[in-house]
JSON list of C-alpha atoms in Angstrom, two decimals:
[
{"chain": "A", "resi": 5, "resn": "MET", "atom": "CA", "xyz": [-14.49, -10.91, 9.80]},
{"chain": "A", "resi": 6, "resn": "HIS", "atom": "CA", "xyz": [-13.38, -6.97, 10.61]},
{"chain": "A", "resi": 7, "resn": "PRO", "atom": "CA", "xyz": [-9.55, -6.97, 11.04]},
{"chain": "A", "resi": 8, "resn": "ARG", "atom": "CA", "xyz": [-9.50, -5.66, 15.58]},
{"chain": "A", "resi": 9, "resn": "GLN", "atom": "CA", "xyz": [-6.76, -3.68, 16.56]},
{"chain": "A", "resi": 10, "resn": "PRO", "atom": "CA", "xyz": [-3.26, -5.81, 18.05]},
{"chain": "A", "resi": 11, "resn": "ARG", "atom": "CA", "xyz": [-3.06, -4.84, 21.31]},
{"chain": "A", "resi": 12, "resn": "SER", "atom": "CA", "xyz": [0.57, -2.70, 20.78]},
{"chain": "A", "resi": 13, "resn": "ARG", "atom": "CA", "xyz": [0.09, -0.82, 17.28]},
{"chain": "A", "resi": 14, "resn": "SER", "atom": "CA", "xyz": [-2.90, 1.04, 15.52]},
{"chain": "A", "resi": 15, "resn": "ALA", "atom": "CA", "xyz": [-2.14, 0.63, 12.23]},
{"chain": "A", "resi": 16, "resn": "LEU", "atom": "CA", "xyz": [-6.24, 0.02, 11.43]},
{"chain": "A", "resi": 17, "resn": "LYS", "atom": "CA", "xyz": [-7.00, 3.11, 13.71]},
{"chain": "A", "resi": 18, "resn": "PRO", "atom": "CA", "xyz": [-9.30, 4.41, 11.40]},
{"chain": "A", "resi": 19, "resn": "ASP", "atom": "CA", "xyz": [-8.63, 8.47, 10.46]},
{"chain": "A", "resi": 20, "resn": "LYS", "atom": "CA", "xyz": [-11.64, 10.83, 11.47]},
{"chain": "A", "resi": 21, "resn": "LYS", "atom": "CA", "xyz": [-10.12, 12.88, 8.55]},
{"chain": "A", "resi": 22, "resn": "GLN", "atom": "CA", "xyz": [-11.23, 9.79, 5.65]},
{"chain": "A", "resi": 23, "resn": "THR", "atom": "CA", "xyz": [-14.69, 10.38, 4.99]},
{"chain": "A", "resi": 24, "resn": "ARG", "atom": "CA", "xyz": [-17.05, 8.10, 2.20]},
{"chain": "A", "resi": 25, "resn": "ARG", "atom": "CA", "xyz": [-18.07, 10.96, -0.04]},
{"chain": "A", "resi": 26, "resn": "THR", "atom": "CA", "xyz": [-21.15, 11.50, -0.36]},
{"chain": "A", "resi": 27, "resn": "ASP", "atom": "CA", "xyz": [-21.32, 13.29, -3.72]},
{"chain": "A", "resi": 28, "resn": "LYS", "atom": "CA", "xyz": [-20.65, 11.29, -7.07]},
{"chain": "A", "resi": 29, "resn": "PRO", "atom": "CA", "xyz": [-17.47, 12.63, -7.86]},
{"chain": "A", "resi": 30, "resn": "ALA", "atom": "CA", "xyz": [-16.92, 13.93, -11.02]},
{"chain": "A", "resi": 31, "resn": "PRO", "atom": "CA", "xyz": [-16.11, 12.70, -14.07]},
{"chain": "A", "resi": 32, "resn": "ALA", "atom": "CA", "xyz": [-11.93, 13.84, -14.72]},
{"chain": "A", "resi": 33, "resn": "ALA", "atom": "CA", "xyz": [-9.02, 12.17, -15.82]},
{"chain": "A", "resi": 34, "resn": "TYR", "atom": "CA", "xyz": [-5.48, 14.28, -15.74]},
{"chain": "A", "resi": 35, "resn": "HIS", "atom": "CA", "xyz": [-5.16, 17.72, -16.01]},
{"chain": "A", "resi": 36, "resn": "SER", "atom": "CA", "xyz": [-2.55, 19.07, -17.88]},
{"chain": "A", "resi": 37, "resn": "VAL", "atom": "CA", "xyz": [-1.03, 22.90, -19.04]},
{"chain": "A", "resi": 38, "resn": "SER", "atom": "CA", "xyz": [0.51, 24.05, -22.33]},
{"chain": "A", "resi": 39, "resn": "LYS", "atom": "CA", "xyz": [4.43, 23.75, -23.04]},
{"chain": "A", "resi": 40, "resn": "THR", "atom": "CA", "xyz": [4.15, 27.43, -22.53]},
{"chain": "A", "resi": 41, "resn": "ALA", "atom": "CA", "xyz": [2.44, 27.93, -19.39]},
{"chain": "A", "resi": 42, "resn": "GLU", "atom": "CA", "xyz": [4.61, 24.54, -17.58]},
{"chain": "A", "resi": 43, "resn": "LYS", "atom": "CA", "xyz": [8.06, 26.86, -18.84]},
{"chain": "A", "resi": 44, "resn": "ARG", "atom": "CA", "xyz": [6.73, 29.36, -16.36]},
{"chain": "A", "resi": 45, "resn": "ARG", "atom": "CA", "xyz": [6.55, 27.35, -13.18]},
{"chain": "A", "resi": 46, "resn": "LYS", "atom": "CA", "xyz": [8.93, 27.39, -11.05]},
{"chain": "A", "resi": 47, "resn": "LYS", "atom": "CA", "xyz": [8.35, 23.67, -10.02]},
{"chain": "A", "resi": 48, "resn": "PRO", "atom": "CA", "xyz": [7.75, 20.29, -12.21]},
{"chain": "A", "resi": 49, "resn": "HIS", "atom": "CA", "xyz": [4.71, 18.94, -11.54]},
{"chain": "A", "resi": 50, "resn": "PHE", "atom": "CA", "xyz": [4.73, 14.76, -11.64]},
{"chain": "A", "resi": 51, "resn": "GLN", "atom": "CA", "xyz": [5.29, 13.68, -15.24]},
{"chain": "A", "resi": 52, "resn": "SER", "atom": "CA", "xyz": [2.57, 11.26, -16.82]},
{"chain": "A", "resi": 53, "resn": "GLY", "atom": "CA", "xyz": [3.09, 10.06, -20.26]},
{"chain": "A", "resi": 54, "resn": "ARG", "atom": "CA", "xyz": [3.93, 13.36, -22.21]},
{"chain": "A", "resi": 55, "resn": "LYS", "atom": "CA", "xyz": [1.66, 16.09, -20.60]},
{"chain": "A", "resi": 56, "resn": "LYS", "atom": "CA", "xyz": [2.71, 17.37, -16.99]},
{"chain": "A", "resi": 57, "resn": "SER", "atom": "CA", "xyz": [-0.16, 17.49, -14.47]},
{"chain": "A", "resi": 58, "resn": "THR", "atom": "CA", "xyz": [-1.76, 20.50, -11.93]},
{"chain": "A", "resi": 59, "resn": "PRO", "atom": "CA", "xyz": [-3.63, 20.76, -8.59]},
{"chain": "A", "resi": 60, "resn": "LEU", "atom": "CA", "xyz": [-7.00, 19.47, -9.40]},
{"chain": "A", "resi": 61, "resn": "PRO", "atom": "CA", "xyz": [-9.51, 21.05, -7.94]},
{"chain": "A", "resi": 62, "resn": "LEU", "atom": "CA", "xyz": [-11.48, 19.23, -5.12]},
{"chain": "A", "resi": 63, "resn": "GLU", "atom": "CA", "xyz": [-14.18, 18.87, -6.36]},
{"chain": "A", "resi": 64, "resn": "GLU", "atom": "CA", "xyz": [-13.28, 16.89, -9.37]},
{"chain": "A", "resi": 65, "resn": "GLN", "atom": "CA", "xyz": [-10.82, 14.58, -7.10]},
{"chain": "A", "resi": 66, "resn": "LYS", "atom": "CA", "xyz": [-11.00, 10.27, -6.62]},
{"chain": "A", "resi": 67, "resn": "ILE", "atom": "CA", "xyz": [-9.56, 9.42, -3.95]},
{"chain": "A", "resi": 68, "resn": "ILE", "atom": "CA", "xyz": [-10.15, 5.84, -3.75]},
{"chain": "A", "resi": 69, "resn": "VAL", "atom": "CA", "xyz": [-9.23, 2.97, -0.21]},
{"chain": "A", "resi": 70, "resn": "PHE", "atom": "CA", "xyz": [-9.13, -0.49, -1.87]},
{"chain": "A", "resi": 71, "resn": "ASN", "atom": "CA", "xyz": [-8.33, -3.42, 0.32]},
{"chain": "A", "resi": 72, "resn": "LYS", "atom": "CA", "xyz": [-6.71, -5.72, -2.26]},
{"chain": "A", "resi": 73, "resn": "PRO", "atom": "CA", "xyz": [-7.30, -9.73, -2.16]},
{"chain": "A", "resi": 74, "resn": "TYR", "atom": "CA", "xyz": [-4.84, -12.62, -2.03]},
{"chain": "A", "resi": 75, "resn": "ASP", "atom": "CA", "xyz": [-4.25, -13.87, -5.92]},
{"chain": "A", "resi": 76, "resn": "THR", "atom": "CA", "xyz": [-5.47, -10.56, -7.77]},
{"chain": "A", "resi": 77, "resn": "LEU", "atom": "CA", "xyz": [-3.26, -7.92, -9.69]},
{"chain": "A", "resi": 78, "resn": "SER", "atom": "CA", "xyz": [-2.45, -4.41, -8.86]},
{"chain": "A", "resi": 79, "resn": "GLN", "atom": "CA", "xyz": [-3.25, -3.10, -12.81]},
{"chain": "A", "resi": 80, "resn": "PHE", "atom": "CA", "xyz": [-7.21, -3.22, -14.18]},
{"chain": "A", "resi": 81, "resn": "THR", "atom": "CA", "xyz": [-6.36, -5.48, -16.92]},
{"chain": "A", "resi": 82, "resn": "ASP", "atom": "CA", "xyz": [-4.45, -8.86, -17.86]},
{"chain": "A", "resi": 83, "resn": "GLY", "atom": "CA", "xyz": [-3.78, -10.61, -20.69]},
{"chain": "A", "resi": 84, "resn": "GLN", "atom": "CA", "xyz": [-4.36, -14.19, -18.98]},
{"chain": "A", "resi": 85, "resn": "GLY", "atom": "CA", "xyz": [-7.74, -13.42, -17.46]},
{"chain": "A", "resi": 86, "resn": "ARG", "atom": "CA", "xyz": [-6.31, -13.86, -14.57]},
{"chain": "A", "resi": 87, "resn": "GLN", "atom": "CA", "xyz": [-8.64, -11.61, -11.16]},
{"chain": "A", "resi": 88, "resn": "THR", "atom": "CA", "xyz": [-7.40, -7.50, -11.93]},
{"chain": "A", "resi": 89, "resn": "LEU", "atom": "CA", "xyz": [-8.64, -4.17, -10.45]},
{"chain": "A", "resi": 90, "resn": "ALA", "atom": "CA", "xyz": [-11.30, -4.00, -13.13]},
{"chain": "A", "resi": 91, "resn": "ASP", "atom": "CA", "xyz": [-12.73, -6.57, -11.15]},
{"chain": "A", "resi": 92, "resn": "PHE", "atom": "CA", "xyz": [-13.63, -4.79, -8.04]},
{"chain": "A", "resi": 93, "resn": "ILE", "atom": "CA", "xyz": [-13.76, -0.92, -8.94]},
{"chain": "A", "resi": 94, "resn": "LYS", "atom": "CA", "xyz": [-15.79, 0.28, -12.23]},
{"chain": "A", "resi": 95, "resn": "VAL", "atom": "CA", "xyz": [-14.36, 4.01, -11.88]},
{"chain": "A", "resi": 96, "resn": "LYS", "atom": "CA", "xyz": [-13.05, 5.65, -14.93]},
{"chain": "A", "resi": 97, "resn": "ASP", "atom": "CA", "xyz": [-9.88, 7.43, -15.02]},
{"chain": "A", "resi": 98, "resn": "VAL", "atom": "CA", "xyz": [-8.21, 6.52, -11.26]},
{"chain": "A", "resi": 99, "resn": "TYR", "atom": "CA", "xyz": [-4.88, 4.96, -10.91]},
{"chain": "A", "resi": 100, "resn": "ALA", "atom": "CA", "xyz": [-3.29, 2.71, -8.64]},
{"chain": "A", "resi": 101, "resn": "ALA", "atom": "CA", "xyz": [-0.86, 4.84, -6.50]},
{"chain": "A", "resi": 102, "resn": "GLY", "atom": "CA", "xyz": [2.23, 2.23, -6.09]},
{"chain": "A", "resi": 103, "resn": "ARG", "atom": "CA", "xyz": [1.96, -2.06, -6.93]},
{"chain": "A", "resi": 104, "resn": "LEU", "atom": "CA", "xyz": [0.93, -4.23, -4.21]},
{"chain": "A", "resi": 105, "resn": "ASP", "atom": "CA", "xyz": [2.38, -7.65, -5.69]},
{"chain": "A", "resi": 106, "resn": "ARG", "atom": "CA", "xyz": [-0.22, -10.92, -6.68]},
{"chain": "A", "resi": 107, "resn": "ASP", "atom": "CA", "xyz": [-0.14, -13.09, -3.05]},
{"chain": "A", "resi": 108, "resn": "SER", "atom": "CA", "xyz": [0.40, -10.11, -0.84]},
{"chain": "A", "resi": 109, "resn": "GLU", "atom": "CA", "xyz": [-3.11, -8.03, 0.69]},
{"chain": "A", "resi": 110, "resn": "GLY", "atom": "CA", "xyz": [-4.26, -4.90, 1.92]},
{"chain": "A", "resi": 111, "resn": "LEU", "atom": "CA", "xyz": [-4.78, -0.87, 1.03]},
{"chain": "A", "resi": 112, "resn": "MET", "atom": "CA", "xyz": [-3.92, 0.23, -2.47]},
{"chain": "A", "resi": 113, "resn": "VAL", "atom": "CA", "xyz": [-4.86, 4.43, -3.04]},
{"chain": "A", "resi": 114, "resn": "LEU", "atom": "CA", "xyz": [-6.12, 5.15, -6.41]},
{"chain": "A", "resi": 115, "resn": "THR", "atom": "CA", "xyz": [-6.60, 7.99, -7.86]},
{"chain": "A", "resi": 116, "resn": "ASN", "atom": "CA", "xyz": [-6.73, 10.18, -10.43]},
{"chain": "A", "resi": 117, "resn": "ASP", "atom": "CA", "xyz": [-4.37, 12.84, -8.67]},
{"chain": "A", "resi": 118, "resn": "GLY", "atom": "CA", "xyz": [-1.36, 12.79, -10.13]},
{"chain": "A", "resi": 119, "resn": "ILE", "atom": "CA", "xyz": [0.13, 15.01, -7.55]},
{"chain": "A", "resi": 120, "resn": "LEU", "atom": "CA", "xyz": [-1.19, 14.09, -5.05]},
{"chain": "A", "resi": 121, "resn": "GLN", "atom": "CA", "xyz": [-0.17, 9.89, -6.99]},
{"chain": "A", "resi": 122, "resn": "ALA", "atom": "CA", "xyz": [3.95, 11.61, -7.13]},
{"chain": "A", "resi": 123, "resn": "LYS", "atom": "CA", "xyz": [3.89, 11.80, -3.40]},
{"chain": "A", "resi": 124, "resn": "LEU", "atom": "CA", "xyz": [2.50, 8.35, -2.27]},
{"chain": "A", "resi": 125, "resn": "THR", "atom": "CA", "xyz": [4.93, 6.72, -4.77]},
{"chain": "A", "resi": 126, "resn": "GLN", "atom": "CA", "xyz": [7.57, 9.45, -5.15]},
{"chain": "A", "resi": 127, "resn": "PRO", "atom": "CA", "xyz": [10.85, 8.29, -3.96]},
{"chain": "A", "resi": 128, "resn": "THR", "atom": "CA", "xyz": [12.47, 11.69, -2.72]},
{"chain": "A", "resi": 129, "resn": "SER", "atom": "CA", "xyz": [9.29, 11.39, -0.80]},
{"chain": "A", "resi": 130, "resn": "LYS", "atom": "CA", "xyz": [9.53, 8.67, 1.39]},
{"chain": "A", "resi": 131, "resn": "ALA", "atom": "CA", "xyz": [6.33, 8.06, 1.51]},
{"chain": "A", "resi": 132, "resn": "ALA", "atom": "CA", "xyz": [5.57, 6.06, 4.91]},
{"chain": "A", "resi": 133, "resn": "LYS", "atom": "CA", "xyz": [3.87, 2.39, 3.88]},
{"chain": "A", "resi": 134, "resn": "THR", "atom": "CA", "xyz": [3.07, 0.16, 6.97]},
{"chain": "A", "resi": 135, "resn": "TYR", "atom": "CA", "xyz": [2.93, -3.09, 6.35]},
{"chain": "A", "resi": 136, "resn": "TRP", "atom": "CA", "xyz": [1.75, -6.45, 8.92]},
{"chain": "A", "resi": 137, "resn": "VAL", "atom": "CA", "xyz": [4.10, -9.54, 7.61]},
{"chain": "A", "resi": 138, "resn": "GLN", "atom": "CA", "xyz": [3.89, -13.05, 8.99]},
{"chain": "A", "resi": 139, "resn": "VAL", "atom": "CA", "xyz": [7.31, -14.47, 9.08]},
{"chain": "A", "resi": 140, "resn": "ASP", "atom": "CA", "xyz": [8.19, -18.10, 9.29]},
{"chain": "A", "resi": 141, "resn": "GLY", "atom": "CA", "xyz": [10.66, -18.65, 12.98]},
{"chain": "A", "resi": 142, "resn": "ALA", "atom": "CA", "xyz": [10.87, -16.31, 15.66]},
{"chain": "A", "resi": 143, "resn": "PRO", "atom": "CA", "xyz": [12.91, -14.04, 14.55]},
{"chain": "A", "resi": 144, "resn": "SER", "atom": "CA", "xyz": [15.57, -13.09, 17.73]},
{"chain": "A", "resi": 145, "resn": "GLU", "atom": "CA", "xyz": [15.65, -8.71, 18.45]},
{"chain": "A", "resi": 146, "resn": "ALA", "atom": "CA", "xyz": [19.46, -8.85, 16.89]},
{"chain": "A", "resi": 147, "resn": "ASP", "atom": "CA", "xyz": [17.16, -10.38, 13.39]},
{"chain": "A", "resi": 148, "resn": "LEU", "atom": "CA", "xyz": [15.21, -7.32, 13.24]},
{"chain": "A", "resi": 149, "resn": "ASP", "atom": "CA", "xyz": [18.02, -4.83, 14.51]},
{"chain": "A", "resi": 150, "resn": "LYS", "atom": "CA", "xyz": [19.22, -5.68, 10.63]},
{"chain": "A", "resi": 151, "resn": "LEU", "atom": "CA", "xyz": [15.81, -4.91, 9.28]},
{"chain": "A", "resi": 152, "resn": "ARG", "atom": "CA", "xyz": [16.03, -1.72, 11.32]},
{"chain": "A", "resi": 153, "resn": "GLN", "atom": "CA", "xyz": [19.40, -0.78, 10.06]},
{"chain": "A", "resi": 154, "resn": "GLY", "atom": "CA", "xyz": [19.81, -1.61, 6.70]},
{"chain": "A", "resi": 155, "resn": "VAL", "atom": "CA", "xyz": [19.84, -4.35, 5.06]},
{"chain": "A", "resi": 156, "resn": "LYS", "atom": "CA", "xyz": [22.76, -4.56, 1.74]},
{"chain": "A", "resi": 157, "resn": "LEU", "atom": "CA", "xyz": [19.76, -6.27, -0.26]},
{"chain": "A", "resi": 158, "resn": "LYS", "atom": "CA", "xyz": [20.86, -6.70, -4.73]},
{"chain": "A", "resi": 159, "resn": "ASP", "atom": "CA", "xyz": [19.95, -3.37, -4.91]},
{"chain": "A", "resi": 160, "resn": "GLY", "atom": "CA", "xyz": [20.89, -2.07, -3.08]},
{"chain": "A", "resi": 161, "resn": "VAL", "atom": "CA", "xyz": [21.45, -1.42, 0.69]},
{"chain": "A", "resi": 162, "resn": "THR", "atom": "CA", "xyz": [17.70, -0.32, 2.00]},
{"chain": "A", "resi": 163, "resn": "LEU", "atom": "CA", "xyz": [16.46, 2.81, 4.41]},
{"chain": "A", "resi": 164, "resn": "PRO", "atom": "CA", "xyz": [15.97, 1.82, 7.94]},
{"chain": "A", "resi": 165, "resn": "ALA", "atom": "CA", "xyz": [13.07, 0.69, 9.13]},
{"chain": "A", "resi": 166, "resn": "THR", "atom": "CA", "xyz": [10.70, 0.46, 11.92]},
{"chain": "A", "resi": 167, "resn": "ILE", "atom": "CA", "xyz": [9.96, -2.86, 13.05]},
{"chain": "A", "resi": 168, "resn": "GLU", "atom": "CA", "xyz": [7.44, -4.05, 16.24]},
{"chain": "A", "resi": 169, "resn": "ARG", "atom": "CA", "xyz": [6.75, -7.26, 17.02]},
{"chain": "A", "resi": 170, "resn": "LEU", "atom": "CA", "xyz": [2.96, -7.60, 17.05]},
{"chain": "A", "resi": 171, "resn": "ASP", "atom": "CA", "xyz": [0.37, -9.43, 19.45]},
{"chain": "A", "resi": 172, "resn": "ASP", "atom": "CA", "xyz": [-0.92, -12.60, 16.40]},
{"chain": "A", "resi": 173, "resn": "PRO", "atom": "CA", "xyz": [-3.62, -10.98, 14.78]},
{"chain": "A", "resi": 174, "resn": "SER", "atom": "CA", "xyz": [-4.78, -14.04, 12.56]},
{"chain": "A", "resi": 175, "resn": "GLU", "atom": "CA", "xyz": [-8.16, -15.03, 14.84]},
{"chain": "A", "resi": 176, "resn": "GLN", "atom": "CA", "xyz": [-9.04, -11.56, 13.16]},
{"chain": "A", "resi": 177, "resn": "LEU", "atom": "CA", "xyz": [-7.55, -11.24, 10.02]},
{"chain": "A", "resi": 178, "resn": "TRP", "atom": "CA", "xyz": [-10.20, -12.15, 6.86]},
{"chain": "A", "resi": 179, "resn": "PRO", "atom": "CA", "xyz": [-9.17, -16.07, 6.63]},
{"chain": "A", "resi": 180, "resn": "ARG", "atom": "CA", "xyz": [-6.78, -15.99, 3.52]},
{"chain": "A", "resi": 181, "resn": "THR", "atom": "CA", "xyz": [-7.52, -18.82, 0.68]},
{"chain": "A", "resi": 182, "resn": "PRO", "atom": "CA", "xyz": [-5.76, -20.59, -0.28]},
{"chain": "A", "resi": 183, "resn": "PRO", "atom": "CA", "xyz": [-4.27, -20.65, 3.77]},
{"chain": "A", "resi": 184, "resn": "VAL", "atom": "CA", "xyz": [-0.42, -20.27, 5.12]},
{"chain": "A", "resi": 185, "resn": "ARG", "atom": "CA", "xyz": [1.66, -23.16, 4.95]},
{"chain": "A", "resi": 186, "resn": "TYR", "atom": "CA", "xyz": [0.97, -24.68, 8.91]},
{"chain": "A", "resi": 187, "resn": "ARG", "atom": "CA", "xyz": [3.33, -26.83, 10.24]},
{"chain": "A", "resi": 188, "resn": "ALA", "atom": "CA", "xyz": [3.38, -27.48, 13.98]},
{"chain": "A", "resi": 189, "resn": "ASN", "atom": "CA", "xyz": [7.34, -28.06, 14.83]},
{"chain": "A", "resi": 190, "resn": "ILE", "atom": "CA", "xyz": [7.81, -24.65, 13.41]},
{"chain": "A", "resi": 191, "resn": "PRO", "atom": "CA", "xyz": [6.53, -21.31, 15.45]},
{"chain": "A", "resi": 192, "resn": "THR", "atom": "CA", "xyz": [4.98, -18.24, 13.16]},
{"chain": "A", "resi": 193, "resn": "THR", "atom": "CA", "xyz": [6.20, -14.97, 14.49]},
{"chain": "A", "resi": 194, "resn": "TRP", "atom": "CA", "xyz": [3.84, -10.97, 13.11]},
{"chain": "A", "resi": 195, "resn": "LEU", "atom": "CA", "xyz": [5.39, -7.64, 12.68]},
{"chain": "A", "resi": 196, "resn": "SER", "atom": "CA", "xyz": [5.01, -4.54, 11.51]},
{"chain": "A", "resi": 197, "resn": "ILE", "atom": "CA", "xyz": [6.86, -3.08, 9.48]},
{"chain": "A", "resi": 198, "resn": "THR", "atom": "CA", "xyz": [7.14, 0.92, 7.78]},
{"chain": "A", "resi": 199, "resn": "ILE", "atom": "CA", "xyz": [9.74, 1.62, 5.07]},
{"chain": "A", "resi": 200, "resn": "VAL", "atom": "CA", "xyz": [10.12, 4.65, 3.82]},
{"chain": "A", "resi": 201, "resn": "GLU", "atom": "CA", "xyz": [11.15, 3.12, 0.74]},
{"chain": "A", "resi": 202, "resn": "GLY", "atom": "CA", "xyz": [9.56, 0.60, -2.78]},
{"chain": "A", "resi": 203, "resn": "LYS", "atom": "CA", "xyz": [12.69, -1.80, -4.41]},
{"chain": "A", "resi": 204, "resn": "ASN", "atom": "CA", "xyz": [10.26, -4.37, -5.49]},
{"chain": "A", "resi": 205, "resn": "ARG", "atom": "CA", "xyz": [8.98, -7.26, -2.67]},
{"chain": "A", "resi": 206, "resn": "GLN", "atom": "CA", "xyz": [11.44, -5.05, -0.52]},
{"chain": "A", "resi": 207, "resn": "VAL", "atom": "CA", "xyz": [9.77, -6.66, 2.45]},
{"chain": "A", "resi": 208, "resn": "ARG", "atom": "CA", "xyz": [10.05, -10.19, 1.58]},
{"chain": "A", "resi": 209, "resn": "ARG", "atom": "CA", "xyz": [13.39, -9.91, 0.61]},
{"chain": "A", "resi": 210, "resn": "MET", "atom": "CA", "xyz": [14.01, -8.02, 3.77]},
{"chain": "A", "resi": 211, "resn": "THR", "atom": "CA", "xyz": [13.27, -11.14, 5.58]},
{"chain": "A", "resi": 212, "resn": "ALA", "atom": "CA", "xyz": [14.46, -13.30, 3.70]},
{"chain": "A", "resi": 213, "resn": "HIS", "atom": "CA", "xyz": [17.92, -11.79, 4.07]},
{"chain": "A", "resi": 214, "resn": "ILE", "atom": "CA", "xyz": [17.71, -12.29, 7.83]},
{"chain": "A", "resi": 215, "resn": "GLY", "atom": "CA", "xyz": [16.42, -15.78, 7.65]},
{"chain": "A", "resi": 216, "resn": "PHE", "atom": "CA", "xyz": [12.47, -15.56, 8.41]},
{"chain": "A", "resi": 217, "resn": "PRO", "atom": "CA", "xyz": [10.25, -15.64, 4.59]},
{"chain": "A", "resi": 218, "resn": "THR", "atom": "CA", "xyz": [7.46, -14.22, 4.80]},
{"chain": "A", "resi": 219, "resn": "LEU", "atom": "CA", "xyz": [4.67, -16.43, 4.72]},
{"chain": "A", "resi": 220, "resn": "ARG", "atom": "CA", "xyz": [1.21, -13.59, 4.62]},
{"chain": "A", "resi": 221, "resn": "LEU", "atom": "CA", "xyz": [1.75, -9.46, 3.64]},
{"chain": "A", "resi": 222, "resn": "ILE", "atom": "CA", "xyz": [-1.32, -7.08, 4.22]},
{"chain": "A", "resi": 223, "resn": "ARG", "atom": "CA", "xyz": [-0.34, -3.46, 4.11]},
{"chain": "A", "resi": 224, "resn": "VAL", "atom": "CA", "xyz": [-2.99, -1.84, 6.41]},
{"chain": "A", "resi": 225, "resn": "SER", "atom": "CA", "xyz": [-0.85, 2.11, 5.28]},
{"chain": "A", "resi": 226, "resn": "MET", "atom": "CA", "xyz": [0.89, 4.19, 2.62]},
{"chain": "A", "resi": 227, "resn": "GLY", "atom": "CA", "xyz": [1.23, 7.95, 3.51]},
{"chain": "A", "resi": 228, "resn": "PRO", "atom": "CA", "xyz": [-2.08, 9.27, 5.08]},
{"chain": "A", "resi": 229, "resn": "TYR", "atom": "CA", "xyz": [-4.41, 6.60, 4.04]},
{"chain": "A", "resi": 230, "resn": "HIS", "atom": "CA", "xyz": [-5.25, 3.12, 6.22]},
{"chain": "A", "resi": 231, "resn": "LEU", "atom": "CA", "xyz": [-7.07, 0.01, 5.74]},
{"chain": "A", "resi": 232, "resn": "ASN", "atom": "CA", "xyz": [-9.74, 0.73, 8.47]},
{"chain": "A", "resi": 233, "resn": "THR", "atom": "CA", "xyz": [-12.16, -2.27, 8.12]},
{"chain": "A", "resi": 234, "resn": "LEU", "atom": "CA", "xyz": [-12.37, -2.76, 4.43]},
{"chain": "A", "resi": 235, "resn": "LEU", "atom": "CA", "xyz": [-12.65, -7.01, 4.11]},
{"chain": "A", "resi": 236, "resn": "PRO", "atom": "CA", "xyz": [-10.97, -7.42, 1.19]},
{"chain": "A", "resi": 237, "resn": "GLY", "atom": "CA", "xyz": [-12.61, -6.35, -1.80]},
{"chain": "A", "resi": 238, "resn": "GLN", "atom": "CA", "xyz": [-14.44, -3.43, -1.09]},
{"chain": "A", "resi": 239, "resn": "TRP", "atom": "CA", "xyz": [-13.99, -0.08, -1.48]},
{"chain": "A", "resi": 240, "resn": "GLN", "atom": "CA", "xyz": [-14.82, 3.60, -0.79]},
{"chain": "A", "resi": 241, "resn": "TYR", "atom": "CA", "xyz": [-14.26, 7.15, -1.62]},
{"chain": "A", "resi": 242, "resn": "VAL", "atom": "CA", "xyz": [-12.25, 8.94, 0.95]},
{"chain": "A", "resi": 243, "resn": "ASP", "atom": "CA", "xyz": [-11.24, 13.06, 1.36]},
{"chain": "A", "resi": 244, "resn": "LYS", "atom": "CA", "xyz": [-7.91, 14.44, 0.79]},
{"chain": "A", "resi": 245, "resn": "PRO", "atom": "CA", "xyz": [-6.08, 15.42, 4.26]},
{"chain": "A", "resi": 246, "resn": "LYS", "atom": "CA", "xyz": [-5.55, 18.50, 4.47]}
]
């Protein structure tokens, strides 16, 4: 079932700039330059391993948006036989821009462009990431204000977050397997949470900190990229926003 937009938000609104590429991407990996050439540059680019990436020609860029299913690792290999990105994406030389927990769902961006990868993941970039989050219970506005202002976690105080309530989108979303536990005497609440940092399991720890554990978490946007109507396991090429 395709997710329709809840009345209060537009996180899954299609982006006209994100159109499927009809041409087959060229098989290119990260481009690197010599150390001598790098020294001439005033500002260093994103470093991947021992080599630094330079801007890729548009015709060589690969950018993929993927709807990661629940219980899938956000990596291409696993020694324990668990489901990974390789079970869905057969494209070579693309790497995930950031991670998504195994028990989380939704948008991942994969690319062979090291500079784009850095813009989406480096803390200094402050790329916005929006999640639809189902929490256990009914937080008050005072509870949500704590998240808006920042809460103290073990690894530091979170930056202010944008928090909004959502109309329940459960009937518009794909079913999760296994389903979220249901308890008739305890309500659940859906929130749209936007953060500009990426601490480990940050959103889950934020909601737990104010007493409302996360039951389901779906990333719907990351920087200029959106999940749109992709179903779990589906992916497509997109163009780099201008």
